[in-house]
Short mmCIF file of C-alpha atoms in Angstrom, two decimals:
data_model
loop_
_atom_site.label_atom_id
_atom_site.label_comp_id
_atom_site.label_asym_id
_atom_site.label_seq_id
_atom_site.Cartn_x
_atom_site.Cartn_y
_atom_site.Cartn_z
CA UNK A 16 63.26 77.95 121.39
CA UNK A 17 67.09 77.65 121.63
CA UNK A 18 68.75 80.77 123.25
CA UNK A 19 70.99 82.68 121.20
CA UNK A 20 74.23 82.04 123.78
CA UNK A 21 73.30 78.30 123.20
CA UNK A 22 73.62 78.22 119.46
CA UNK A 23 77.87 77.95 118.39
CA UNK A 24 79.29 79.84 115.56
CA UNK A 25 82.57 78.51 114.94
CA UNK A 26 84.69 77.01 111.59
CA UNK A 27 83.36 74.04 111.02
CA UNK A 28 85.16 70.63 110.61
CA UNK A 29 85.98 68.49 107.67
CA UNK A 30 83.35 65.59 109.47
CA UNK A 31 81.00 68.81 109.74
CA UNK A 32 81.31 69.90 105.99
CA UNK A 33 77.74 67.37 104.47
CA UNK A 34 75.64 68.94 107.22
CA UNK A 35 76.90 72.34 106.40
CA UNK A 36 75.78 72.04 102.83
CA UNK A 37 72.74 70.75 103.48
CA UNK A 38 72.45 73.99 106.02
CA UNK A 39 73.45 75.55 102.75
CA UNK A 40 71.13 73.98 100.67
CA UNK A 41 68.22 74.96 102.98
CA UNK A 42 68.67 78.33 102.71
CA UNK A 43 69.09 78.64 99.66
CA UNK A 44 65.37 76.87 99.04
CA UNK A 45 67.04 74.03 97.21
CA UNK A 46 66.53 70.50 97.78
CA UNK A 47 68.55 69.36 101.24
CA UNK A 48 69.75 66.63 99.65
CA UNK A 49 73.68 66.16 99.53
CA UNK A 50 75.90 64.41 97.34
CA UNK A 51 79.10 62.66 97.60
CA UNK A 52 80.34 64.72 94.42
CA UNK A 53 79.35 68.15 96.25
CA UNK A 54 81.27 67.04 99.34
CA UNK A 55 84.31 66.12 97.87
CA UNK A 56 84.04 69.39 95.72
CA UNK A 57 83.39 71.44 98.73
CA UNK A 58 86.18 69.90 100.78
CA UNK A 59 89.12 70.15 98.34
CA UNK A 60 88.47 73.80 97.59
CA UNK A 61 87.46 75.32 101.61
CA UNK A 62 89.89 77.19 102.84
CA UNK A 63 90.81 76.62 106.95
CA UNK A 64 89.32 78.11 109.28
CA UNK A 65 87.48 80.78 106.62
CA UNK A 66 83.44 78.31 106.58
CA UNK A 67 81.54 79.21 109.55
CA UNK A 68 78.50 77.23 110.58
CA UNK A 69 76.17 78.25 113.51
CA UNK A 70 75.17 75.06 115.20
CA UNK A 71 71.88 74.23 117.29
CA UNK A 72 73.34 71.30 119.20
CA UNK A 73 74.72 68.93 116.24
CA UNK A 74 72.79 70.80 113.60
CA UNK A 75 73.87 73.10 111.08
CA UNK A 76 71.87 76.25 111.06
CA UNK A 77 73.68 79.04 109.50
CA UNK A 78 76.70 79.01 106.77
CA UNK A 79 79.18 81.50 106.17
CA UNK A 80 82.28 81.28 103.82
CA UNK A 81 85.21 83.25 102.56
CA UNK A 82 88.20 83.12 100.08
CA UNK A 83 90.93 85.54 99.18
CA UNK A 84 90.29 87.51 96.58
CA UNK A 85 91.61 90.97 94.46
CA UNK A 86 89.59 94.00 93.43
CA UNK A 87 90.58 96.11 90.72
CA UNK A 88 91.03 99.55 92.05
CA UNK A 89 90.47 102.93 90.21
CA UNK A 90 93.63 103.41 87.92
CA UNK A 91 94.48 99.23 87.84
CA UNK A 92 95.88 98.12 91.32
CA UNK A 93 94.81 95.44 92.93
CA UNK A 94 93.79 95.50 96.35
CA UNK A 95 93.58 91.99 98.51
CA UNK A 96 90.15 91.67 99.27
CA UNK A 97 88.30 88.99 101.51
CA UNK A 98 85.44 87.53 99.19
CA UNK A 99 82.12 86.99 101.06
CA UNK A 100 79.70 83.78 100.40
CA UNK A 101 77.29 81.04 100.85
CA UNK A 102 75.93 83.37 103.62
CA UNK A 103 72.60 81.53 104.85
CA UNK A 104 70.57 81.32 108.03
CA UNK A 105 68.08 78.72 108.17
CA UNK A 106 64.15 79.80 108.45
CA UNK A 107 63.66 78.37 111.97
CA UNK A 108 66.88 80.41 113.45
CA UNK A 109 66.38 84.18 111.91
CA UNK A 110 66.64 87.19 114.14
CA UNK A 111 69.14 85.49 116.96
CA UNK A 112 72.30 87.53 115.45
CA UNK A 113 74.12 84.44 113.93
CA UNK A 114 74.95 86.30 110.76
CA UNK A 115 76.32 89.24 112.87
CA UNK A 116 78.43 87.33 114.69
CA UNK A 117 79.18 85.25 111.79
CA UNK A 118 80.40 88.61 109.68
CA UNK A 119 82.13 89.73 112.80
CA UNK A 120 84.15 87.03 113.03
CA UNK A 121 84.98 86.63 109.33
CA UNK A 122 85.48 90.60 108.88
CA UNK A 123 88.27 90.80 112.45
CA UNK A 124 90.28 88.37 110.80
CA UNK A 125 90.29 89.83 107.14
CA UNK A 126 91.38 93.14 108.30
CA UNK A 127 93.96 91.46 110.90
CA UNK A 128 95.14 89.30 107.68
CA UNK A 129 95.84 93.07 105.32
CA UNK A 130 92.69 92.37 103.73
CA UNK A 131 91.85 95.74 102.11
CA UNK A 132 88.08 95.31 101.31
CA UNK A 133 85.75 92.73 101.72
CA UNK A 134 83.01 92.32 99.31
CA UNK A 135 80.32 90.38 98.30
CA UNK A 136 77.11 89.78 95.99
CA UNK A 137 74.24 90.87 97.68
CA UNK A 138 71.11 88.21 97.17
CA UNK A 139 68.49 91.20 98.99
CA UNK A 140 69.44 95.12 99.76
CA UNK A 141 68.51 95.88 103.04
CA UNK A 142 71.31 93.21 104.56
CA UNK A 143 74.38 94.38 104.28
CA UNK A 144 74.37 98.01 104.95
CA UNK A 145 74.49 97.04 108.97
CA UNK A 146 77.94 95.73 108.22
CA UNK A 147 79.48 98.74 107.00
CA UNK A 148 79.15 97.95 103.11
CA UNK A 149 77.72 99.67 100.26
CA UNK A 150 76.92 99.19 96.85
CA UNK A 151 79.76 99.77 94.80
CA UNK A 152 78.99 98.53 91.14
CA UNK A 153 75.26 98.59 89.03
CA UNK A 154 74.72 95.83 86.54
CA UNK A 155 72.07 95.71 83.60
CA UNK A 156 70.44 93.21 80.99
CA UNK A 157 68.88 94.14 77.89
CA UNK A 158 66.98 92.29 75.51
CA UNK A 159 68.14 92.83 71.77
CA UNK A 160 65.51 92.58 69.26
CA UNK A 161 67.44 91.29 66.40
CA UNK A 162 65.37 92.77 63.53
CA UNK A 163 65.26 95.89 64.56
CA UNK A 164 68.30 96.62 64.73
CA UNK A 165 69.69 97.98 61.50
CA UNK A 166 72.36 95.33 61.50
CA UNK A 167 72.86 93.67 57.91
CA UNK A 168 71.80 90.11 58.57
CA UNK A 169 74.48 88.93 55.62
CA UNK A 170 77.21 89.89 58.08
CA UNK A 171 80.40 87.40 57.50
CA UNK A 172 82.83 89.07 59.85
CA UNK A 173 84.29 92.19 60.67
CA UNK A 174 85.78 94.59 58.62
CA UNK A 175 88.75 95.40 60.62
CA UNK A 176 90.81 92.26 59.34
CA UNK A 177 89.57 90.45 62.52
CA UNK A 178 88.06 87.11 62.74
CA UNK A 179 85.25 85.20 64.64
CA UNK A 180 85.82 81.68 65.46
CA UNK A 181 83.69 78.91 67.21
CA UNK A 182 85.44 77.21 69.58
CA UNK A 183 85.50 75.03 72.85
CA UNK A 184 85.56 74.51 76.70
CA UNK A 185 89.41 73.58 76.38
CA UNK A 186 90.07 76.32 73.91
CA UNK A 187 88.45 78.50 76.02
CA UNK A 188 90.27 77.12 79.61
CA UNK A 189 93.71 78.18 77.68
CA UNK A 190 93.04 80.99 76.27
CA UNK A 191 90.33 82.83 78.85
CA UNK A 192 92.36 83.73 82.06
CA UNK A 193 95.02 85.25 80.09
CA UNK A 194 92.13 87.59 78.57
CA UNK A 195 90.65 88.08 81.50
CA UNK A 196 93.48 88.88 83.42
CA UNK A 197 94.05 91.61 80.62
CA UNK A 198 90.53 92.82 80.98
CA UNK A 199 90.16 92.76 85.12
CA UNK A 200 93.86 95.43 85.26
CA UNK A 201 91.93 97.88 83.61
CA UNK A 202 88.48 97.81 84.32
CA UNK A 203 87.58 99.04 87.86
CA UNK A 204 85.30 96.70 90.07
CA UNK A 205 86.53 93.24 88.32
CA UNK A 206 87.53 90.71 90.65
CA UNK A 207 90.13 87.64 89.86
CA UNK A 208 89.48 84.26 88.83
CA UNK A 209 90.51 81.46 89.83
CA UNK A 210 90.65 77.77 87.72
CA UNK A 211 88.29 76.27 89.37
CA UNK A 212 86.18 79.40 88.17
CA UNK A 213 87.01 77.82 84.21
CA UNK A 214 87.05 74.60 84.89
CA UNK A 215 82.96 75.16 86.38
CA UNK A 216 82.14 77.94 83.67
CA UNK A 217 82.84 75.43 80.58
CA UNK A 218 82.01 71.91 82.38
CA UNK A 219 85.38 70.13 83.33
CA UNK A 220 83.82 70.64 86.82
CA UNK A 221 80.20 70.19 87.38
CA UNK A 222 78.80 70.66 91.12
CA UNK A 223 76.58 68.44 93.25
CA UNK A 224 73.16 67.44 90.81
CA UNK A 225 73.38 70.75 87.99
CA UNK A 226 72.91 68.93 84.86
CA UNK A 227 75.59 70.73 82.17
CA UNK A 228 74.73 71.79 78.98
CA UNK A 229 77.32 72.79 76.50
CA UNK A 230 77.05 76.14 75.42
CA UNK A 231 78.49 77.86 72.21
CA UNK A 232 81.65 79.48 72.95
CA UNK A 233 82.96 81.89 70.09
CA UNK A 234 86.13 84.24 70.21
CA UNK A 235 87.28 87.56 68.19
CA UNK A 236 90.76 87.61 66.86
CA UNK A 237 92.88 90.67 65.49
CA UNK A 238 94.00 90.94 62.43
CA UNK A 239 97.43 90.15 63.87
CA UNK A 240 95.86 86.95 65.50
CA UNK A 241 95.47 87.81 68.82
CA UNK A 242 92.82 86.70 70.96
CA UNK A 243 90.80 90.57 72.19
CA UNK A 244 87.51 88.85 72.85
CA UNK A 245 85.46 85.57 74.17
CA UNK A 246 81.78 84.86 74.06
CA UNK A 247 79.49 81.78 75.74
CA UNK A 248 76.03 81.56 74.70
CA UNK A 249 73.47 79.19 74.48
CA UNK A 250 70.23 79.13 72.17
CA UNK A 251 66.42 77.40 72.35
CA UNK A 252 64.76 76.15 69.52
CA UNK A 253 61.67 78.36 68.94
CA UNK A 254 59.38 78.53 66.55
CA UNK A 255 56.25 80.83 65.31
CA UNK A 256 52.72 79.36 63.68
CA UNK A 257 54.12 79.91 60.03
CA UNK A 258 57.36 78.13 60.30
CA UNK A 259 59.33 81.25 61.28
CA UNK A 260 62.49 80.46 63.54
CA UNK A 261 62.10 82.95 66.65
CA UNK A 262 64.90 81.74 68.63
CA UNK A 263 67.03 83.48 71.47
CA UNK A 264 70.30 83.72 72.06
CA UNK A 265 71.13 84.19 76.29
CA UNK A 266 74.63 85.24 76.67
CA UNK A 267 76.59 83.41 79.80
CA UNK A 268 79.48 85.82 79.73
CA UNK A 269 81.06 87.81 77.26
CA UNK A 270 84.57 89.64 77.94
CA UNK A 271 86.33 92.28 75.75
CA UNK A 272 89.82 94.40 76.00
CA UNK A 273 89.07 96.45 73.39
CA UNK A 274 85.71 98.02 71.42
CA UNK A 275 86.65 96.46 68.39
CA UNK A 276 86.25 92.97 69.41
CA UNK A 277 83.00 94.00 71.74
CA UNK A 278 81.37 95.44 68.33
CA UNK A 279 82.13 91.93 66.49
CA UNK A 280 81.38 89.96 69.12
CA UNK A 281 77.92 91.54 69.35
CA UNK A 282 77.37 91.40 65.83
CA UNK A 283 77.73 88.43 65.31
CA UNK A 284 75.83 87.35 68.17
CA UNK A 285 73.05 89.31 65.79
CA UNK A 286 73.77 87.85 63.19
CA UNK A 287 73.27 84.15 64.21
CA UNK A 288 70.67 82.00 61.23
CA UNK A 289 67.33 81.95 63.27
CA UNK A 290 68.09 84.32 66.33
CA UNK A 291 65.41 86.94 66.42
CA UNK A 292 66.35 87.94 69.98
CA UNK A 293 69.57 88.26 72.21
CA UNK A 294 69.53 88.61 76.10
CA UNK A 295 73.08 90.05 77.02
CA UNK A 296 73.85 88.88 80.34
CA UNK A 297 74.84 90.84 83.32
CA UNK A 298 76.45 93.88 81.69
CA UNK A 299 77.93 97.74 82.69
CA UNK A 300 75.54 100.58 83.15
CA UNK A 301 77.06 102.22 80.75
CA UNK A 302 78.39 99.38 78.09
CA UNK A 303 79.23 100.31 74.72
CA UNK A 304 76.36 97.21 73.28
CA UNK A 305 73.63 99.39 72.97
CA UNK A 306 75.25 102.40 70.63
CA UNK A 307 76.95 99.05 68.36
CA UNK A 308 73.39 99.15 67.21
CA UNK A 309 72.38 101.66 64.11
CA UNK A 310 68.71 102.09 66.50
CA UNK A 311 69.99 101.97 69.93
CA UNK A 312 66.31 101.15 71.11
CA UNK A 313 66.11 97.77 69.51
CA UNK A 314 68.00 97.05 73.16
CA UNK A 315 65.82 97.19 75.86
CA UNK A 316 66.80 97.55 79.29
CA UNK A 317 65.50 94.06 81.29
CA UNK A 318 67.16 94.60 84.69
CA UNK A 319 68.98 97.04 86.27
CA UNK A 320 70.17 96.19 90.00
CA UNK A 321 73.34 96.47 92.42
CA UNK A 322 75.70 93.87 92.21
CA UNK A 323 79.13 94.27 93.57
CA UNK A 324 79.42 95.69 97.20
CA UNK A 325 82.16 96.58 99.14
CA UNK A 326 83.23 97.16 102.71
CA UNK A 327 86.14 98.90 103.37
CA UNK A 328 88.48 97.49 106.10
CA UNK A 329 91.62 99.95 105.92
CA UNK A 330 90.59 103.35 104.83
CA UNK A 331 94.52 104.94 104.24
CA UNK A 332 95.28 101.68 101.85
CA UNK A 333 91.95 101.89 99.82
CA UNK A 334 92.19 105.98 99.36
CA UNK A 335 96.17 105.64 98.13
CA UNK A 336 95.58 102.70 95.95
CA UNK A 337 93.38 104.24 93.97
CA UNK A 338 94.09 107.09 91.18
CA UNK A 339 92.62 110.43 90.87
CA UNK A 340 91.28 112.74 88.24
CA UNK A 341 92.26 115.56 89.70
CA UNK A 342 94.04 117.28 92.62
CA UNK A 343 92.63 118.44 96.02
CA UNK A 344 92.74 118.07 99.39
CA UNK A 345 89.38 116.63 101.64
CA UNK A 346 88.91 115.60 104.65
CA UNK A 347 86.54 112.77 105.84
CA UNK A 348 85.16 111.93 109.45
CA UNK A 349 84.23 108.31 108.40
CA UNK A 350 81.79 106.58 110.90
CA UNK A 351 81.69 102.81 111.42
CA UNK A 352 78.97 100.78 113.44
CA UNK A 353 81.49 98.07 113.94
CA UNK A 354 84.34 100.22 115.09
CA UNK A 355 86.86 98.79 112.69
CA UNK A 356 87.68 101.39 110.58
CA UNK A 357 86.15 104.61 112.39
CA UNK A 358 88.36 107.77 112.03
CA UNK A 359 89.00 111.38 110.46
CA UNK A 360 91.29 111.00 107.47
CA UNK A 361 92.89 113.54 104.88
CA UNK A 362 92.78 113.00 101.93
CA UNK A 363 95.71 114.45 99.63
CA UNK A 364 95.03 113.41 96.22
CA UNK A 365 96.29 113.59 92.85
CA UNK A 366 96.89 112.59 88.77
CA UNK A 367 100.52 111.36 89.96
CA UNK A 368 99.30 109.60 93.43
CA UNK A 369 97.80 110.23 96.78
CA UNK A 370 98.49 110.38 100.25
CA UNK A 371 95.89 109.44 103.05
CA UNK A 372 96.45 109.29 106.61
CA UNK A 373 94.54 109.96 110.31
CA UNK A 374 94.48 113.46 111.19
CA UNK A 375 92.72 115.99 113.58
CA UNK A 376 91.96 118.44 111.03
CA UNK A 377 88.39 119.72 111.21
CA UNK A 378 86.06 117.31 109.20
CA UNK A 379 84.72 118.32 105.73
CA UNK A 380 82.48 115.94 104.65
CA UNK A 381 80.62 112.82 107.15
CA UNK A 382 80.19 109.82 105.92
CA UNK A 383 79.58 106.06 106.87
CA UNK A 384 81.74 103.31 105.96
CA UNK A 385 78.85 102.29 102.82
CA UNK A 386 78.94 105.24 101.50
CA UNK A 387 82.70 105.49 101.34
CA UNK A 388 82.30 102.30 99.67
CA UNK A 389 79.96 103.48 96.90
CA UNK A 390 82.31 105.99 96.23
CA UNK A 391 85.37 104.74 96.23
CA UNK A 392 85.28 102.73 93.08
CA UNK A 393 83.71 106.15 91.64
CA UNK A 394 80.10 104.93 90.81
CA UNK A 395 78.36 107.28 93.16
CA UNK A 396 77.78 111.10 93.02
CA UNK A 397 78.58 112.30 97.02
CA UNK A 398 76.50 115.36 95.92
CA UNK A 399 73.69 112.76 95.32
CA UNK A 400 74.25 110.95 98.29
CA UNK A 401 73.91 114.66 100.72
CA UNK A 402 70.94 115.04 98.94
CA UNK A 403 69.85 111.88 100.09
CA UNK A 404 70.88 112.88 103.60
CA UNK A 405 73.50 109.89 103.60
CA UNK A 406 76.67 111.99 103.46
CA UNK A 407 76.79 115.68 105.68
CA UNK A 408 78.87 118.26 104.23
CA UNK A 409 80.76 120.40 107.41
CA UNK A 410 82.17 122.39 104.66
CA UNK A 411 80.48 124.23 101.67
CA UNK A 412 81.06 122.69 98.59
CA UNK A 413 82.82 119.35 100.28
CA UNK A 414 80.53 117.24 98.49
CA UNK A 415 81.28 118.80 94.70
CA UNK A 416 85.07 118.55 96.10
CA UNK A 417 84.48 114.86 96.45
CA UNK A 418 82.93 114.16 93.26
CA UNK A 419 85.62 116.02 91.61
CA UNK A 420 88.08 113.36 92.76
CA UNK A 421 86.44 110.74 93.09
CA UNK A 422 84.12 110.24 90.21
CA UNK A 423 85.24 108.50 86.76
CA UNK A 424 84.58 108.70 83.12
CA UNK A 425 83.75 104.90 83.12
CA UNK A 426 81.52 103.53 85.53
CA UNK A 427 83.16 100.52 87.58
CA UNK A 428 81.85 97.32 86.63
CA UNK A 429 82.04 93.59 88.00
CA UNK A 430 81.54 90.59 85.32
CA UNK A 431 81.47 87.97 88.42
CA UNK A 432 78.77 86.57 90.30
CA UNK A 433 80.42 84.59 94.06
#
């Protein structure tokens, strides 16, 4: 067995990049093989010295990459964040530390670049807690039994004056960023896109072997002829023992900036010739889909799991960017294993802005840096979370303080999967 001092974590080269993928691959429990189409894919979009490999002499046996990203704070600013993926180590090399030195390395130069946050999709829980992040964002499925749900089936279109339209991939590479920008400044938890994200979502770009299937892609416009809403779906051609169509309709993605287009979007989506079910995609906790129904229950919940999570690197810059629902004053001994971001702050926070900054103030409430994630973005009860012994109130009532500010009407949700 290879000692762990004789294994090299460092960015890898461009000549480096085939075995890195197939490192990749390998993890990921997907066939080793490497194409010339992934290569050239995978070099023209790396970033320098931001793809780590961990190499047992001139093989690849760990992969680690990053890209710049922003995170939509509470109240609409973005915050630069340092995007976390393709995080593998191969079956033969587990338990040497090559992912902890990978994320060290990675996470030291995000906060010495201003990165506020880093964050990342988790593929298994128990991970990523060691590095200081925390869940931040939930996201559910539901299955929508079509028949059951009160809808009129002779639907034609909304009533509003709006509009449904079928459309397609280059329809929806002009018109989608622009509506999604609109929808990621006020929805906390969305992260950007980039083109390469539309260009992969609706087939100009299709990576290494995936076969692409084109998908139905419909948008909602107002009655002023603005686009408020975009839908992909795809459908499979069932059918019961008496000739009765039972197909579904699996929704890829479907974004909305306001309620009105979410309701028409979803109704139509119901009201689809031969669709007897609909599986929504990754949704909100608490999306509006299931009360668009006259019987709510004709949505059942499929999955419910974590999805975004969050590390913060610069506590004073996440606590100010963020808004507040109230006013108050709290302040946090904040514990980090890694020593990056360790430190008493105060908290001084309000509806017009707040102020954060190191201070030597008796502690109020102890928490580590995951938990501060999970709250920051306002998902998480700190009330819960002492419950759970995870946060320890110094001062009575510290915890209720906390929820008071930080909590929000709307949960924070995250459409994107990286």
């Amino acid at each position: 067995m290879t000692s762990r001092d004789a294994i090299d974590v460092r960015v890898i080269t461009e000549a480096e990049i085939p075995d890195w993928i197939r490192a990749l691959n390998t993890g990921f429990v997907r066939s080793p093989a490497v194409s010339e189409r992934e290569i050239e894919d995978r070099s023209a979009h790396m970033l320098p010295g931001r793809t780590l490999g961990a190499f047992d002499g001139d093989r690849c046996v760990a992969t680690f990459r990053s890209f710049p990203q922003e995170l939509t704070a509470v109240g609409g600013a973005l915050v630069p964040a340092d995007a976390i993926s393709n995080v593998t180590v191969t079956a033969t090399h587990r338990r040497r530390g090559l992912l902890t030195r990978m994320m060290a390395t990675d996470l030291a130069a995000a906060r010495e670049r201003g990165d506020v946050v880093a964050t990342l999709i988790a593929a298994e829980y128990p991970i990523y807690g060691r590095y200081g992040f925390g869940p931040a964002t939930t996201a559910v499925e539901w299955t929508v039994e079509v028949p059951r749900t009160g809808l009129d089936r002779r639907w034609s279109g909304p009533a509003d004056g709006g509009r449904i339209d079928l459309v397609d991939g280059e329809d929806v590479r002009k018109a989608g960023p622009e509506l999604h920008e609109r929808l990621r400044r006020v929805q906390p938890g969305a992260v950007s896109r980039n083109e390469r994200w539309w260009q992969v979502n609706t087939g100009a770009l299709v990576l290494g072997g995936d076969a692409w299937t084109e998908p139905f892609y419909a948008v909602y416009r107002s009655a002023d002829g603005g686009i408020e809403g975009l839908v992909s779906y795809e459908s499979d051609d069932n059918w019961g023992a008496v000739k009765q169509p039972l197909n579904t309709a699996t929704v890829n993605w479907l974004i909305a900036v306001t309620p009105a287009a979410e309701r028409a979007l979803w109704q139509y989506l119901c009201s689809i010739d031969w669709i007897a079910t609909v599986k929504t995609g990754w949704r909100a906790p608490d999306d509006l889909m299931p009360h668009f129904l006259p019987d709510p229950r004709a949505a059942r919940l499929t999955t419910q799991a974590d999805w975004l999570w969050v590390r913060v690197l610069d506590v004073v810059r996440a606590l100010e960017a963020r808004t507040y629902g109230g006013s108050g004053v709290l302040v946090l001994q904040v514990t980090d294993r890694d020593g990056l971001s360790a430190g008493r702050y105060r908290l001084d926070a309000g509806p017009d802005g707040a102020s954060c900054a190191p201070t030597a103030q008796d502690a109020e409430l102890t928490l580590d840096m995951g938990e501060l994630a999970s709250l920051w973005l306002g998902d998480e009860s700190a009330v819960r979370l002492a419950a759970l012994g995870r946060v320890r109130e110094e001062r009575a009532g510290a915890a209720s303080v906390a929820d008071a500010l930080l909590r929000t009407s709307r949960r924070p949700w995250c459409p994107d999967i990286f």
